[in-house]
Amino acid sequence: MKGKLKAKNGHRPPDAMSEEMEEVEERIEEYIPRARVLQPWVSLGSELEMEEETVKPRHTKIKFLISRIHREFGSRVTFGDHNASAVKDCYMECVSYQDKRFIVSYKERDVGIQETPNLQDQCTQTKWTFPRNAFTQYESRQFPEEEIKVCLSSENLRQFLHSVSLRLELALQQNEIMNVFLDDWKVLSDDDNVFGGKNNSHLKEFQTFTEHRFCKEKTISCIRWHPSLPGLVAVSVTERLPFEERVNASSRLLLKPALIVIWSFADPIQPQMMLLCPDDIHCFQFYPSDPNIIAGGCVNGQVVLWDISAYQEKLVAKSGTTSAPKSVLEPKMSAEPPLVRYCAVSSIELSHKDIVTDIHWLADNFEVSRNGFPMENRSGCCVQLATSSPDCSVLFWDLRSHRPHGQTDKKMEQSQLGNPQGVPDTFRHLDLVWKPLVKVTMSRIGASGEYSPMKVSLSDEHFHSRTIEKLQNQTKEQKLEGRIDYTKLRASSAKNPKMLDDVNTKFFAGTEDGEVVYMDWKMEKDGDTGKLISSKPYQALALHDGGVHTVHRSPFIKDILLTVGGWSLMIWREGVTSGPILQSCCMRWRYTAAHWSPSRAGLFFVGREDGNVDTWDLLEKTHEPSQTQNISASMITSIKPWIVFTKQHFLAVGDDQGTLHVLEIPWSLHHASANELLTVQHYFDREVKHLEYAEQRRERRKARKRETDKEKDIQTDEAAQTLMLETMEEIAREYGDFLQTEQSVMTELGLVGAQV
């Protein structure tokens, strides 16, 4: 066909072909672009047909919760073997059969069809003109050689060079000394090689960690960075179940191990270590005196201790802090992460009766006696910790043994014989017999009942990230001089105790009902019984509209605290009893986690239930967050910032799906401005003065109202007395008129004379 068309066109005269082309071009209409005009949608009833075809539930669903009677739990049951064929009609076989009642024949069926256009192949081509090459060439003009010689030998040029030679030499010297083209405005601060430059304020995702084998369908409850090894972060994962469902599914949960997972930046796929727990861990802390010791609080109320010193070399190698080459004879590490068993757990009868929600190590310069008074600590390390729980108590625990040395040695020998799993004997003297030293009960003020603490903040607790020391000693290598033998540590003698008066024993606590409580852990004697009881709280304000899940003290200003609960956050100053110095409005999304920045005094991070993280910069805005960034599709459950290096800060964020997000904090969010600490302190001082002024105005208005009410009462009493006198006079006048009328009537009737 192609050959025939070419031959046919070749035999046709050129005039006829040109005439046909002109006719075709005349028939083609010119395309005129027109703007689209929006018109209202006219309903023709199609949406009603779709709504009729939609299946909608007619009745509300009823939810049933079926459980056994409480007295039947734990009842004694005896099972035995029984032969089914020994007794007649002992069993009945149920054979499957086809039930004709459920056979339904289709008589009518709804079928939908859709009309579609036929497939067409079309093409178009843009006209392309013939390309052409174009170039140009030029040559600079120059003086002729004779004119050049005249210019160089002229007197004017010689005088000019003689006049500017000194200034030229000075300019060259200045260029050698300093850069004259440097912009002084841009170098007011030190240049840091960080991502995005100094103007970028968004968090950049550095790494993401997820464990699918043991942590699937679990939530992250707590995040802690390793104090001495950079690049190591530990997280605890728990089941996403309420209390009733957890009790009903307890047999299934026993098959899933409760773990604390330790991740490393060097291997984002596989964990470096997993700590086995007796139950789900809600909170844990590294030991300040020895980072190889970890203490955690369980959901069942027990306190657990781990010792990972046997795996320290592996963690150091994975963190990248060692430069020693591997030996050829060194055995290869196993591909599976080691599973470390806990070495001590507290007595379940003497532990908390509810979930352990917070845990803190006490500082190494003091210890707490049995009556709650701070004493001198001569051990040289942290020996006590405090835990809180919604069971209305705060417990203080001691790592040292309170038994004689001989009994402890015998118990250690017996435990070593019965230790097939190779669990460290670091805290074997505390296993299953560990009990609290002091129990602080939080009684309500002016009412019966007790507060249920969720989080506590101690004034003299041991901060893992001491910001100033960490920034100054960043280049120094932290080495542990020697291992501490905890079995030989003994409690201080009560004969010659040295009480410390400079230790603040007061603490803040946030309850599950939204109250912020301020009290003292010192015990006091009851006037009636003479027993030691917990003191009453000094202050309790119910301002949060939900459970308080964050009570965090500022690492820069010791008396400033951040509390977050429900849909609001507040900043408090210790010693100010009238209320918070800063209170946010009720937000749209509920807050779930918060933490102060370790490098800036006026900045903190807040996590929300919609997966966003709010960054609050008090130097920029105080009524709303300065920026909001989406991190996860699920709820944020924990936040923990950390200073890995002076120029590299990270923010660890855990979500409800068990994923750990490590974000790199930009330069603008971790670099403090000039005099930022002093500016923030002045701001808090102004807020305290404003709060005091508002309190004075409130008291003044109350006094003025009392005076006004008193004057109104006096005026009301005077008016009432005047009205009473007028009423009595009117009654007396009416009574006199009545007597006169009666006398006249009786006189007319003649009753008065007859009676006389």
XYZ file of N, CA and C in Angstrom, residues 89-225:
411
model
N -22.461 -44.347 76.965
C -22.974 -43.001 76.648
C -22.165 -41.914 77.347
N -20.878 -42.123 77.421
C -20.027 -41.114 78.082
C -19.683 -39.973 77.135
N -19.714 -40.252 75.855
C -19.388 -39.214 74.896
C -20.338 -39.315 73.716
N -20.419 -38.224 72.969
C -21.305 -38.159 71.804
C -20.518 -37.564 70.643
N -20.602 -38.222 69.505
C -19.883 -37.765 68.323
C -20.785 -36.859 67.491
N -20.290 -35.699 67.146
C -21.025 -34.722 66.340
C -20.419 -34.699 64.941
N -21.095 -35.370 64.003
C -20.606 -35.448 62.631
C -21.172 -34.271 61.838
N -20.351 -33.656 61.035
C -20.797 -32.517 60.237
C -21.738 -32.980 59.133
N -22.744 -32.188 58.836
C -23.705 -32.487 57.780
C -24.143 -31.167 57.165
N -24.765 -31.257 56.022
C -25.203 -30.076 55.292
C -26.594 -29.683 55.768
N -26.721 -28.447 56.209
C -27.993 -27.938 56.707
C -28.735 -27.277 55.551
N -29.928 -27.820 55.226
C -30.686 -27.311 54.094
C -31.352 -25.974 54.384
N -31.379 -25.599 55.649
C -32.029 -24.322 55.965
C -31.212 -23.134 55.482
N -29.923 -23.333 55.269
C -29.052 -22.229 54.893
C -28.716 -22.230 53.403
N -29.439 -23.016 52.596
C -29.233 -23.025 51.152
C -30.175 -21.993 50.546
N -29.644 -20.937 50.010
C -30.439 -19.835 49.457
C -30.167 -19.764 47.965
N -31.223 -19.738 47.175
C -31.083 -19.609 45.717
C -31.261 -18.147 45.327
N -30.438 -17.721 44.419
C -30.482 -16.339 43.948
C -31.646 -16.168 42.967
N -32.557 -15.258 43.255
C -33.652 -14.924 42.349
C -33.475 -13.540 41.730
N -32.816 -12.698 42.429
C -32.595 -11.339 41.928
C -31.203 -10.898 42.338
N -30.504 -10.284 41.447
C -29.130 -9.865 41.711
C -28.911 -8.483 41.092
N -28.229 -7.612 41.850
C -27.889 -6.276 41.377
C -26.528 -6.317 40.706
N -26.506 -5.924 39.433
C -25.282 -5.928 38.645
C -25.100 -4.533 38.062
N -23.913 -3.971 38.218
C -23.604 -2.661 37.667
C -22.644 -2.769 36.502
N -22.915 -2.018 35.448
C -22.057 -1.991 34.266
C -21.647 -0.560 34.003
N -20.576 -0.381 33.294
C -20.037 0.939 32.983
C -19.665 0.975 31.508
N -20.135 1.996 30.812
C -19.825 2.157 29.391
C -18.536 2.946 29.251
N -17.622 2.433 28.459
C -16.329 3.083 28.261
C -16.113 3.335 26.777
N -15.394 4.378 26.420
C -15.118 4.637 24.985
C -14.130 3.620 24.426
N -14.182 3.466 23.118
C -13.279 2.536 22.443
C -11.855 3.079 22.456
N -10.923 2.165 22.426
C -9.520 2.538 22.438
C -9.116 3.082 21.074
N -8.466 4.249 21.080
C -8.017 4.887 19.852
C -6.547 5.234 19.977
N -5.828 5.085 18.874
C -4.417 5.450 18.801
C -4.295 6.741 18.016
N -3.752 7.776 18.621
C -3.567 9.066 17.983
C -2.170 9.569 18.293
N -1.700 10.479 17.476
C -0.368 11.027 17.678
C -0.349 12.460 17.185
N 0.612 13.192 17.636
C 0.788 14.581 17.223
C 2.274 14.874 17.148
N 2.620 15.883 16.388
C 4.020 16.219 16.186
C 4.159 17.734 16.118
N 5.130 18.260 16.834
C 5.399 19.692 16.808
C 6.343 20.011 15.655
N 6.027 21.079 14.927
C 6.888 21.474 13.812
C 8.213 21.998 14.344
N 9.283 21.544 13.768
C 10.628 21.918 14.216
C 11.369 22.553 13.044
N 11.756 23.789 13.232
C 12.493 24.474 12.161
C 13.909 23.944 12.056
N 14.513 24.214 10.941
C 15.860 23.709 10.690
C 16.862 24.467 11.563
N 17.697 23.790 12.398
C 18.651 24.512 13.249
C 19.792 25.102 12.429
N 20.266 26.244 12.872
C 21.355 26.926 12.188
C 22.440 27.251 13.192
N 23.697 27.167 12.776
C 24.842 27.497 13.608
C 25.215 28.963 13.405
N 25.473 29.668 14.519
C 25.865 31.078 14.453
C 27.012 31.292 15.419
N 27.946 32.120 15.063
C 29.089 32.385 15.924
C 29.547 33.805 15.673
N 30.338 34.319 16.625
C 30.925 35.657 16.505
C 32.335 35.612 17.052
N 33.165 36.528 16.624
C 34.568 36.564 17.016
C 35.005 38.020 17.101
N 35.780 38.310 18.156
C 36.248 39.688 18.304
C 37.703 39.665 18.738
N 38.359 40.775 18.614
C 39.764 40.938 18.977
C 39.920 42.275 19.678
N 40.591 42.269 20.843
C 40.781 43.507 21.607
C 41.729 44.462 20.884
N 41.417 45.724 21.025
C 42.250 46.744 20.384
C 43.477 47.044 21.237
N 44.591 47.299 20.666
C 45.845 47.576 21.361
C 46.525 48.807 20.745
N 47.347 49.450 21.657
C 48.142 50.583 21.157
C 49.275 50.066 20.255
N 49.697 50.874 19.340
C 50.911 50.495 18.566
C 52.159 50.582 19.439
N 53.218 49.958 19.018
C 54.439 49.876 19.830
C 55.036 51.257 20.080
N 54.984 52.155 19.161
C 55.554 53.490 19.372
C 54.779 54.244 20.449
N 53.464 54.133 20.412
C 52.662 54.829 21.412
C 52.855 54.227 22.798
N 53.090 52.923 22.859
C 53.346 52.272 24.154
C 54.653 52.779 24.744
N 55.691 52.917 23.946
C 56.973 53.429 24.447
C 56.834 54.859 24.942
N 56.055 55.676 24.261
C 55.861 57.072 24.687
C 55.133 57.133 26.025
N 54.115 56.282 26.195
C 53.347 56.288 27.461
C 54.201 55.826 28.634
N 55.013 54.777 28.429
C 55.821 54.268 29.533
C 56.943 55.220 29.923
N 57.419 56.020 29.020
C 58.510 56.950 29.325
C 58.030 58.358 29.642
N 56.736 58.544 29.817
C 56.200 59.878 30.076
C 56.436 60.276 31.527
N 56.499 61.576 31.774
C 56.702 62.122 33.110
C 55.457 61.961 33.977
N 54.301 62.024 33.387
C 53.058 61.880 34.168
C 52.950 60.491 34.800
N 53.301 59.456 34.046
C 53.251 58.098 34.596
C 54.250 57.933 35.724
N 55.437 58.514 35.580
C 56.439 58.390 36.635
C 55.975 59.073 37.922
N 55.398 60.274 37.816
C 54.891 60.966 39.001
C 53.722 60.198 39.651
N 52.878 59.622 38.816
C 51.744 58.860 39.361
C 52.214 57.638 40.157
N 53.159 56.884 39.602
C 53.675 55.707 40.308
C 54.396 56.106 41.584
N 55.105 57.207 41.557
C 55.802 57.666 42.757
C 54.821 58.088 43.852
N 53.675 58.648 43.488
C 52.699 59.119 44.481
C 51.881 57.976 45.090
N 51.648 56.902 44.362
C 50.784 55.819 44.867
C 51.572 54.614 45.341
N 52.877 54.614 45.258
C 53.657 53.431 45.644
C 53.513 53.128 47.128
N 53.533 54.172 47.992
C 53.402 53.935 49.434
C 52.027 53.378 49.786
N 50.996 53.942 49.194
C 49.646 53.435 49.472
C 49.452 52.016 48.940
N 50.036 51.714 47.807
C 49.940 50.361 47.270
C 50.651 49.353 48.162
N 51.811 49.720 48.678
C 52.542 48.833 49.585
C 51.756 48.594 50.869
N 51.130 49.660 51.412
C 50.316 49.514 52.618
C 49.107 48.609 52.367
N 48.474 48.750 51.220
C 47.324 47.903 50.889
C 47.728 46.442 50.750
N 48.890 46.188 50.144
C 49.361 44.808 50.021
C 49.674 44.197 51.378
N 50.261 45.002 52.280
C 50.530 44.507 53.624
C 49.227 44.176 54.366
N 48.215 45.018 54.226
C 46.934 44.745 54.874
C 46.285 43.485 54.317
N 46.407 43.244 53.036
C 45.850 42.024 52.452
C 46.538 40.776 52.976
N 47.852 40.888 53.267
C 48.564 39.748 53.827
C 48.189 39.517 55.284
N 47.882 40.589 56.010
C 47.570 40.459 57.442
C 46.159 39.923 57.649
N 45.162 40.453 56.955
C 43.764 40.067 57.164
C 43.026 40.100 55.832
N 41.864 39.443 55.840
C 41.020 39.383 54.654
C 40.088 40.589 54.649
N 40.329 41.507 53.750
C 39.522 42.733 53.705
C 38.169 42.496 53.058
N 37.987 41.376 52.376
C 36.715 41.090 51.724
C 35.789 40.248 52.605
N 36.170 40.006 53.860
C 35.348 39.201 54.761
C 34.177 40.030 55.274
N 32.962 39.414 55.286
C 31.764 40.092 55.774
C 31.691 39.916 57.289
N 31.894 41.018 58.011
C 31.892 40.938 59.472
C 30.514 40.590 60.024
N 29.449 40.923 59.334
C 28.103 40.653 59.840
C 27.801 39.153 59.868
N 28.344 38.426 58.886
C 28.072 36.991 58.824
C 28.903 36.187 59.808
N 29.967 36.747 60.318
C 30.859 36.004 61.213
C 30.747 36.518 62.637
N 29.582 37.058 63.001
C 29.406 37.477 64.390
C 29.433 36.279 65.323
N 28.975 35.105 64.852
C 29.030 33.868 65.624
C 29.959 32.904 64.919
N 30.373 31.876 65.637
C 31.272 30.869 65.074
C 30.541 30.042 64.030
N 31.241 29.736 62.963
C 30.673 28.903 61.902
C 30.752 27.448 62.316
N 29.601 26.762 62.203
C 29.537 25.342 62.501
C 29.123 24.607 61.241
N 29.774 23.498 60.998
C 29.452 22.689 59.827
C 28.284 21.781 60.165
N 27.090 22.313 60.093
C 25.885 21.554 60.374
C 25.002 21.584 59.149
N 24.025 20.680 59.145
C 23.165 20.583 57.980
C 22.259 21.810 57.896
N 22.038 22.281 56.676
C 21.073 23.333 56.442
C 21.529 24.718 56.795
N 22.692 24.899 57.416
C 23.131 26.233 57.797
C 22.455 26.689 59.066
N 22.739 27.946 59.435
C 22.233 28.478 60.692
C 20.776 28.905 60.601
N 20.273 29.159 59.411
C 18.910 29.621 59.261
C 17.898 28.483 59.280
N 18.335 27.252 59.143
C 17.433 26.114 59.138
C 17.100 25.724 60.566
N 15.802 25.612 60.875
C 15.365 25.289 62.227
C 14.538 24.020 62.280
N 14.543 23.202 61.251
C 13.751 21.976 61.223
C 14.606 20.791 61.669
N 13.943 19.866 62.355
C 14.605 18.642 62.793
C 14.789 17.706 61.599
N 15.990 17.173 61.470
C 16.310 16.273 60.363
C 16.411 14.850 60.894
N 15.720 13.933 60.228
C 15.740 12.535 60.659
C 17.109 11.933 60.370
N 17.741 11.429 61.430
C 19.083 10.866 61.321
C 19.025 9.358 61.099
N 18.287 8.653 61.951
C 18.128 7.205 61.800
C 16.793 6.796 62.406
N 16.316 5.624 61.998
C 15.079 5.046 62.512
C 15.340 3.595 62.877
N 14.894 3.205 64.078
C 15.132 1.848 64.577
C 13.780 1.174 64.816
N 13.657 -0.071 64.315
C 12.447 -0.870 64.513
C 12.841 -2.329 64.634
N 12.305 -3.002 65.648
C 12.561 -4.428 65.857
C 11.239 -5.164 65.652
N 11.173 -6.045 64.634
C 9.914 -6.667 64.230
C 9.682 -8.026 64.880
N 10.670 -8.600 65.494
C 10.489 -9.952 66.019
C 9.877 -9.944 67.414
N 10.422 -9.124 68.326
C 9.929 -9.097 69.699
C 9.139 -7.825 70.021
N 9.321 -6.759 69.239
C 8.697 -5.469 69.557
C 7.530 -5.137 68.645
N 7.008 -6.102 67.923
C 5.892 -5.842 67.027
C 4.629 -5.601 67.837
N 3.829 -4.609 67.417
C 2.575 -4.225 68.072
C 2.801 -3.823 69.524
N 3.938 -3.196 69.809
C 4.227 -2.681 71.142
C 4.540 -1.194 71.050
N 4.470 -0.531 72.180
C 4.732 0.901 72.249
C 5.987 1.167 73.061
N 6.657 2.269 72.763
C 7.864 2.663 73.496
C 7.446 3.468 74.720
N 7.834 3.013 75.891
C 7.448 3.677 77.135
C 8.534 4.575 77.700
N 9.813 4.300 77.411
C 10.896 5.094 77.991
C 12.106 5.033 77.064
N 12.847 6.153 76.996
C 14.063 6.264 76.180
C 15.174 6.807 77.056
N 16.349 6.174 77.004
C 17.513 6.643 77.754
C 18.757 6.469 76.884
N 19.576 7.527 76.805
C 20.864 7.474 76.111
C 21.928 6.941 77.054
